[in-house]
Amino acid sequence: MVKSQVIVVAGANGQLGALLVESLLDRADAENKAILVRCLVRDGRGRDPILKGFKRSNPDEVEIVEVDYDTESDVERALSGAHCVVSVLQGLRGVVVGVQETMLKCAIKCKVRRFIPSDFSIDFTRFPDGYNRNLDWRREFHSIADKMITDAKADMDFTSIYNGAFMELLGGAFLVRYKQKEIAYFGSSTHKMDFTTYKNTADYTAAVCMDTGRTPKCLHIAGSQTSPKELQEIASSVTGVRHRLVWMMVPYWLLLVIIWVLRVMIPYDEEDVTPIWQKFQYAYCFKFIQPEMLDNSRYKNITWTQPAEVILEAHVEVDGYEPDKKDK
């Protein structure tokens, strides 16, 4: 009997986590590989209906394991026998640094071959501390992880996947203002940004998880590298309605001032992962990002979604009709 490759997914009941579980099962089926996807959820959350559905459909390939991330012995038990541990956990510093540090410590003890941290975003190694709170925590965890792996002399691949912005944000008025038929932007209209859908990110991450070779420190992917000017052309083309290109009339230095004012002067929930000022920090950090040489081609059988599809879907939802079906 062929031994199953064990992939541990921490945060499997989240949006990206559930898609990752699905992608792992699909890739294993397509490649005729034996796999066991161990879905980690916090104590009391094991009844997630999506994960239960995966378990019912794939009883021999899916495990749902409730875990107390504050207890090392519990985490070590959950990671035992794993080929790869991938974290798609989201939260504040206690999760991004604290929980992931515990997971990595246990992964080293269990001699896990690969650890993929929850870094799914822009490449924060390209700019210094202080400009993005959430990404600063990830950079802090990287420093801790490098030392832990070096000190332990662990034969482990610590691999980050940088996907840019999730393309679905284009369907939620990020850059594209559907009601106003505008593309609003900071900085330059020709500055390209990386966009990748949740599904494409999950598909690629599944391939990295299952890779039996070595993987590098970082992998860069993007379904599309697109500028605001190109988004204007795409939106105008797929909707049949001309979209205006609108500069926000806020230079980057002033955006920093706005972020400071929002953070200091306006109350916010300290448990909120993305308060309004944090969202502006992401907008600011795009100025540091230049188009990367992409690693998309490293793995096959991934169909990369383009902005036109996301923009058209959002347009139909806002306006209530498909462009070619509008009454004349």
GROMACS .gro file of C-alpha atoms in nm:
model
  328
    1MET     CA    1   0.000   0.000   0.000
    2VAL     CA    2   0.136   0.341  -0.101
    3LYS     CA    3   0.196   0.571   0.195
    4SER     CA    4  -0.007   0.891   0.176
    5GLN     CA    5   0.172   1.225   0.165
    6VAL     CA    6   0.048   1.419   0.469
    7ILE     CA    7  -0.020   1.789   0.417
    8VAL     CA    8  -0.123   1.991   0.723
    9VAL     CA    9  -0.335   2.302   0.659
   10ALA     CA   10  -0.361   2.539   0.956
   11GLY     CA   11  -0.663   2.764   0.919
   12ALA     CA   12  -0.840   2.524   0.686
   13ASN     CA   13  -1.183   2.668   0.763
   14GLY     CA   14  -1.101   3.015   0.625
   15GLN     CA   15  -1.164   3.136   0.269
   16LEU     CA   16  -0.817   3.057   0.136
   17GLY     CA   17  -0.783   2.752   0.359
   18ALA     CA   18  -1.096   2.581   0.226
   19LEU     CA   19  -0.991   2.650  -0.133
   20LEU     CA   20  -0.648   2.508  -0.056
   21VAL     CA   21  -0.797   2.185   0.078
   22GLU     CA   22  -1.003   2.154  -0.240
   23SER     CA   23  -0.700   2.225  -0.459
   24LEU     CA   24  -0.489   1.965  -0.278
   25LEU     CA   25  -0.755   1.699  -0.330
   26ASP     CA   26  -0.801   1.794  -0.696
   27ARG     CA   27  -0.426   1.791  -0.770
   28ALA     CA   28  -0.377   1.458  -0.595
   29ASP     CA   29  -0.662   1.310  -0.797
   30ALA     CA   30  -0.530   1.451  -1.125
   31GLU     CA   31  -0.179   1.320  -1.055
   32ASN     CA   32  -0.304   0.991  -0.908
   33LYS     CA   33  -0.117   1.051  -0.582
   34ALA     CA   34  -0.205   0.927  -0.236
   35ILE     CA   35  -0.262   1.220  -0.002
   36LEU     CA   36  -0.393   1.293   0.345
   37VAL     CA   37  -0.500   1.652   0.405
   38ARG     CA   38  -0.503   1.721   0.777
   39CYS     CA   39  -0.722   2.025   0.838
   40LEU     CA   40  -0.637   2.207   1.159
   41VAL     CA   41  -0.908   2.418   1.323
   42ARG     CA   42  -0.924   2.574   1.666
   43ASP     CA   43  -1.093   2.383   1.948
   44GLY     CA   44  -1.469   2.388   1.905
   45ARG     CA   45  -1.466   2.467   1.533
   46GLY     CA   46  -1.444   2.115   1.395
   47ARG     CA   47  -1.801   2.120   1.270
   48ASP     CA   48  -1.729   2.360   0.985
   49PRO     CA   49  -1.981   2.257   0.713
   50ILE     CA   50  -1.737   2.305   0.423
   51LEU     CA   51  -1.469   2.087   0.582
   52LYS     CA   52  -1.732   1.832   0.682
   53GLY     CA   53  -1.833   1.819   0.317
   54PHE     CA   54  -1.474   1.745   0.213
   55LYS     CA   55  -1.456   1.473   0.477
   56ARG     CA   56  -1.779   1.309   0.360
   57SER     CA   57  -1.666   1.311  -0.004
   58ASN     CA   58  -1.307   1.206   0.072
   59PRO     CA   59  -1.316   1.001   0.395
   60ASP     CA   60  -0.970   0.850   0.345
   61GLU     CA   61  -0.802   1.172   0.230
   62VAL     CA   62  -0.926   1.431   0.481
   63GLU     CA   63  -0.882   1.460   0.856
   64ILE     CA   64  -1.033   1.739   1.066
   65VAL     CA   65  -0.824   1.797   1.377
   66GLU     CA   66  -0.914   2.043   1.650
   67VAL     CA   67  -0.602   2.191   1.805
   68ASP     CA   68  -0.507   2.423   2.090
   69TYR     CA   69  -0.235   2.639   1.937
   70ASP     CA   70  -0.124   2.751   2.285
   71THR     CA   71  -0.025   2.395   2.379
   72GLU     CA   72   0.293   2.271   2.212
   73SER     CA   73   0.218   1.904   2.272
   74ASP     CA   74  -0.119   1.945   2.101
   75VAL     CA   75   0.037   2.118   1.800
   76GLU     CA   76   0.315   1.859   1.781
   77ARG     CA   77   0.055   1.582   1.775
   78ALA     CA   78  -0.128   1.754   1.489
   79LEU     CA   79   0.191   1.794   1.282
   80SER     CA   80   0.325   1.442   1.334
   81GLY     CA   81   0.419   1.266   1.009
   82ALA     CA   82   0.363   1.570   0.787
   83HIS     CA   83   0.552   1.629   0.463
   84CYS     CA   84   0.443   1.993   0.454
   85VAL     CA   85   0.279   2.235   0.696
   86VAL     CA   86   0.108   2.537   0.541
   87SER     CA   87  -0.034   2.820   0.747
   88VAL     CA   88  -0.322   3.025   0.614
   89LEU     CA   89  -0.400   3.168   0.956
   90GLN     CA   90  -0.502   3.531   0.981
   91GLY     CA   91  -0.494   3.752   1.288
   92LEU     CA   92  -0.295   3.996   1.493
   93ARG     CA   93   0.061   3.960   1.619
   94GLY     CA   94  -0.034   3.680   1.860
   95VAL     CA   95  -0.127   3.465   1.560
   96VAL     CA   96   0.115   3.584   1.292
   97VAL     CA   97   0.417   3.566   1.523
   98GLY     CA   98   0.310   3.370   1.831
   99VAL     CA   99   0.108   3.083   1.687
  100GLN     CA  100   0.326   3.042   1.379
  101GLU     CA  101   0.639   3.034   1.598
  102THR     CA  102   0.486   2.748   1.798
  103MET     CA  103   0.391   2.569   1.478
  104LEU     CA  104   0.739   2.605   1.332
  105LYS     CA  105   0.902   2.483   1.654
  106CYS     CA  106   0.684   2.172   1.647
  107ALA     CA  107   0.740   2.125   1.272
  108ILE     CA  108   1.115   2.120   1.331
  109LYS     CA  109   1.070   1.860   1.607
  110CYS     CA  110   0.857   1.649   1.373
  111LYS     CA  111   1.116   1.680   1.094
  112VAL     CA  112   0.864   1.832   0.854
  113ARG     CA  113   1.017   1.881   0.508
  114ARG     CA  114   0.850   2.213   0.424
  115PHE     CA  115   0.686   2.502   0.609
  116ILE     CA  116   0.482   2.762   0.419
  117PRO     CA  117   0.397   3.065   0.635
  118SER     CA  118   0.088   3.281   0.596
  119ASP     CA  119   0.256   3.544   0.379
  120PHE     CA  120   0.006   3.557   0.095
  121SER     CA  121   0.041   3.922  -0.005
  122ILE     CA  122   0.289   4.161  -0.166
  123ASP     CA  123   0.658   4.087  -0.111
  124PHE     CA  124   0.724   4.273   0.214
  125THR     CA  125   1.096   4.199   0.196
  126ARG     CA  126   1.115   4.477  -0.066
  127PHE     CA  127   1.056   4.762   0.179
  128PRO     CA  128   1.158   4.857   0.536
  129ASP     CA  129   0.974   4.829   0.867
  130GLY     CA  130   0.718   5.085   0.974
  131TYR     CA  131   0.502   5.121   0.665
  132ASN     CA  132   0.260   4.830   0.715
  133ARG     CA  133   0.177   4.690   1.058
  134ASN     CA  134   0.045   4.353   0.940
  135LEU     CA  135   0.341   4.292   0.710
  136ASP     CA  136   0.588   4.405   0.977
  137TRP     CA  137   0.465   4.116   1.192
  138ARG     CA  138   0.531   3.874   0.908
  139ARG     CA  139   0.880   4.014   0.865
  140GLU     CA  140   0.935   3.969   1.240
  141PHE     CA  141   0.828   3.605   1.215
  142HIS     CA  142   1.070   3.553   0.926
  143SER     CA  143   1.360   3.670   1.143
  144ILE     CA  144   1.256   3.433   1.420
  145ALA     CA  145   1.208   3.147   1.174
  146ASP     CA  146   1.549   3.193   1.011
  147LYS     CA  147   1.718   3.173   1.352
  148MET     CA  148   1.513   2.872   1.465
  149ILE     CA  149   1.586   2.674   1.149
  150THR     CA  150   1.956   2.766   1.153
  151ASP     CA  151   2.003   2.690   1.523
  152ALA     CA  152   1.829   2.354   1.485
  153LYS     CA  153   2.023   2.272   1.165
  154ALA     CA  154   1.687   2.163   1.030
  155ASP     CA  155   1.666   2.021   0.679
  156MET     CA  156   1.355   2.223   0.604
  157ASP     CA  157   1.235   2.441   0.318
  158PHE     CA  158   1.083   2.761   0.455
  159THR     CA  159   0.900   2.888   0.148
  160SER     CA  160   0.690   3.204   0.116
  161ILE     CA  161   0.442   3.258  -0.164
  162TYR     CA  162   0.387   3.619  -0.270
  163ASN     CA  163   0.076   3.664  -0.484
  164GLY     CA  164   0.041   4.043  -0.476
  165ALA     CA  165  -0.314   4.163  -0.412
  166PHE     CA  166  -0.603   3.922  -0.431
  167MET     CA  167  -0.774   3.991  -0.762
  168GLU     CA  168  -1.118   3.965  -0.602
  169LEU     CA  169  -1.047   4.309  -0.449
  170LEU     CA  170  -1.107   4.449  -0.797
  171GLY     CA  171  -1.466   4.335  -0.751
  172GLY     CA  172  -1.497   4.530  -0.427
  173ALA     CA  173  -1.423   4.884  -0.543
  174PHE     CA  174  -1.045   4.858  -0.499
  175LEU     CA  175  -0.920   5.079  -0.784
  176VAL     CA  176  -1.237   5.014  -0.986
  177ARG     CA  177  -1.535   5.226  -0.879
  178TYR     CA  178  -1.821   5.054  -1.055
  179LYS     CA  179  -2.103   5.297  -0.985
  180GLN     CA  180  -1.895   5.599  -1.084
  181LYS     CA  181  -1.735   5.414  -1.377
  182GLU     CA  182  -1.390   5.522  -1.260
  183ILE     CA  183  -1.046   5.379  -1.198
  184ALA     CA  184  -0.909   5.562  -0.892
  185TYR     CA  185  -0.540   5.536  -0.810
  186PHE     CA  186  -0.249   5.679  -0.613
  187GLY     CA  187   0.094   5.739  -0.766
  188SER     CA  188   0.143   5.662  -1.134
  189SER     CA  189  -0.125   5.536  -1.372
  190THR     CA  190   0.133   5.314  -1.542
  191HIS     CA  191   0.268   5.147  -1.226
  192LYS     CA  192   0.194   4.775  -1.259
  193MET     CA  193   0.061   4.571  -0.968
  194ASP     CA  194   0.037   4.196  -0.918
  195PHE     CA  195  -0.311   4.045  -0.888
  196THR     CA  196  -0.397   3.680  -0.822
  197THR     CA  197  -0.731   3.520  -0.738
  198TYR     CA  198  -0.781   3.320  -0.420
  199LYS     CA  199  -0.839   3.010  -0.634
  200ASN     CA  200  -0.518   3.050  -0.833
  201THR     CA  201  -0.326   3.115  -0.511
  202ALA     CA  202  -0.472   2.799  -0.361
  203ASP     CA  203  -0.395   2.594  -0.673
  204TYR     CA  204  -0.033   2.708  -0.678
  205THR     CA  205   0.013   2.660  -0.304
  206ALA     CA  206  -0.120   2.305  -0.334
  207ALA     CA  207   0.147   2.232  -0.594
  208VAL     CA  208   0.418   2.373  -0.366
  209CYS     CA  209   0.288   2.165  -0.074
  210MET     CA  210   0.303   1.843  -0.273
  211ASP     CA  211   0.641   1.910  -0.435
  212THR     CA  212   0.881   1.626  -0.351
  213GLY     CA  213   1.187   1.828  -0.450
  214ARG     CA  214   1.337   2.133  -0.283
  215THR     CA  215   1.161   2.469  -0.291
  216PRO     CA  216   1.321   2.815  -0.268
  217LYS     CA  217   1.288   3.078   0.003
  218CYS     CA  218   1.030   3.272  -0.196
  219LEU     CA  219   0.804   3.221  -0.496
  220HIS     CA  220   0.633   3.508  -0.679
  221ILE     CA  221   0.308   3.452  -0.867
  222ALA     CA  222   0.048   3.670  -1.037
  223GLY     CA  223  -0.250   3.600  -1.253
  224SER     CA  224  -0.192   3.944  -1.401
  225GLN     CA  225   0.055   4.232  -1.371
  226THR     CA  226  -0.165   4.529  -1.451
  227SER     CA  227  -0.153   4.908  -1.417
  228PRO     CA  228  -0.446   5.144  -1.343
  229LYS     CA  229  -0.428   5.263  -1.705
  230GLU     CA  230  -0.461   4.904  -1.827
  231LEU     CA  231  -0.747   4.842  -1.584
  232GLN     CA  232  -0.925   5.143  -1.735
  233GLU     CA  233  -0.891   4.991  -2.082
  234ILE     CA  234  -1.004   4.648  -1.959
  235ALA     CA  235  -1.305   4.783  -1.768
  236SER     CA  236  -1.414   4.998  -2.063
  237SER     CA  237  -1.379   4.704  -2.301
  238VAL     CA  238  -1.558   4.432  -2.105
  239THR     CA  239  -1.844   4.652  -1.979
  240GLY     CA  240  -1.900   4.853  -2.295
  241VAL     CA  241  -1.896   5.169  -2.083
  242ARG     CA  242  -1.604   5.413  -2.083
  243HIS     CA  243  -1.434   5.433  -1.743
  244ARG     CA  244  -1.248   5.747  -1.640
  245LEU     CA  245  -0.897   5.738  -1.498
  246VAL     CA  246  -0.894   5.942  -1.177
  247TRP     CA  247  -0.582   6.035  -0.983
  248MET     CA  248  -0.667   6.064  -0.613
  249MET     CA  249  -0.473   6.393  -0.589
  250VAL     CA  250  -0.291   6.263  -0.284
  251PRO     CA  251   0.089   6.235  -0.316
  252TYR     CA  252   0.245   5.950  -0.122
  253TRP     CA  253   0.390   6.178   0.148
  254LEU     CA  254   0.040   6.310   0.219
  255LEU     CA  255  -0.099   5.957   0.224
  256LEU     CA  256   0.141   5.884   0.512
  257VAL     CA  257   0.001   6.185   0.698
  258ILE     CA  258  -0.355   6.064   0.638
  259ILE     CA  259  -0.263   5.719   0.771
  260TRP     CA  260  -0.113   5.876   1.085
  261VAL     CA  261  -0.422   6.090   1.145
  262LEU     CA  262  -0.659   5.797   1.097
  263ARG     CA  263  -0.454   5.576   1.328
  264VAL     CA  264  -0.406   5.830   1.609
  265MET     CA  265  -0.717   6.045   1.598
  266ILE     CA  266  -0.997   5.805   1.507
  267PRO     CA  267  -1.094   5.520   1.746
  268TYR     CA  268  -1.080   5.169   1.604
  269ASP     CA  269  -1.126   4.814   1.729
  270GLU     CA  270  -0.784   4.689   1.838
  271GLU     CA  271  -0.893   4.336   1.746
  272ASP     CA  272  -0.962   4.442   1.386
  273VAL     CA  273  -0.703   4.292   1.151
  274THR     CA  274  -0.763   4.555   0.881
  275PRO     CA  275  -0.886   4.888   1.023
  276ILE     CA  276  -0.923   5.168   0.770
  277TRP     CA  277  -0.572   5.305   0.823
  278GLN     CA  278  -0.427   4.957   0.767
  279LYS     CA  279  -0.600   4.942   0.429
  280PHE     CA  280  -0.436   5.271   0.335
  281GLN     CA  281  -0.102   5.124   0.444
  282TYR     CA  282  -0.144   4.852   0.182
  283ALA     CA  283  -0.219   5.120  -0.080
  284TYR     CA  284   0.095   5.306   0.023
  285CYS     CA  285   0.317   4.997   0.009
  286PHE     CA  286   0.234   4.932  -0.355
  287LYS     CA  287   0.472   5.219  -0.437
  288PHE     CA  288   0.763   4.996  -0.332
  289ILE     CA  289   0.663   4.700  -0.546
  290GLN     CA  290   0.802   4.655  -0.894
  291PRO     CA  291   0.693   4.371  -1.125
  292GLU     CA  292   0.880   4.053  -1.039
  293MET     CA  293   1.004   3.770  -1.254
  294LEU     CA  294   0.720   3.530  -1.190
  295ASP     CA  295   0.738   3.165  -1.092
  296ASN     CA  296   0.399   3.079  -1.244
  297SER     CA  297   0.547   2.825  -1.485
  298ARG     CA  298   0.711   2.619  -1.209
  299TYR     CA  299   0.394   2.410  -1.182
  300LYS     CA  300   0.162   2.301  -1.461
  301ASN     CA  301  -0.214   2.273  -1.501
  302ILE     CA  302  -0.307   2.607  -1.348
  303THR     CA  303  -0.537   2.832  -1.552
  304TRP     CA  304  -0.467   3.189  -1.446
  305THR     CA  305  -0.773   3.414  -1.413
  306GLN     CA  306  -0.748   3.760  -1.570
  307PRO     CA  307  -0.889   4.093  -1.440
  308ALA     CA  308  -1.147   4.111  -1.719
  309GLU     CA  309  -1.339   3.818  -1.569
  310VAL     CA  310  -1.347   3.966  -1.219
  311ILE     CA  311  -1.435   4.316  -1.341
  312LEU     CA  312  -1.718   4.190  -1.564
  313GLU     CA  313  -1.868   3.984  -1.282
  314ALA     CA  314  -1.861   4.285  -1.047
  315HIS     CA  315  -2.007   4.510  -1.318
  316VAL     CA  316  -2.300   4.273  -1.370
  317GLU     CA  317  -2.363   4.262  -0.995
  318VAL     CA  318  -2.366   4.643  -0.966
  319ASP     CA  319  -2.554   4.731  -1.286
  320GLY     CA  320  -2.773   4.423  -1.305
  321TYR     CA  321  -2.710   4.336  -1.667
  322GLU     CA  322  -2.447   4.197  -1.899
  323PRO     CA  323  -2.316   4.457  -2.147
  324ASP     CA  324  -2.449   4.285  -2.459
  325LYS     CA  325  -2.792   4.235  -2.298
  326LYS     CA  326  -2.861   4.597  -2.208
  327ASP     CA  327  -3.180   4.731  -2.358
  328LYS     CA  328  -3.115   4.964  -2.647
   0.00000   0.00000   0.00000
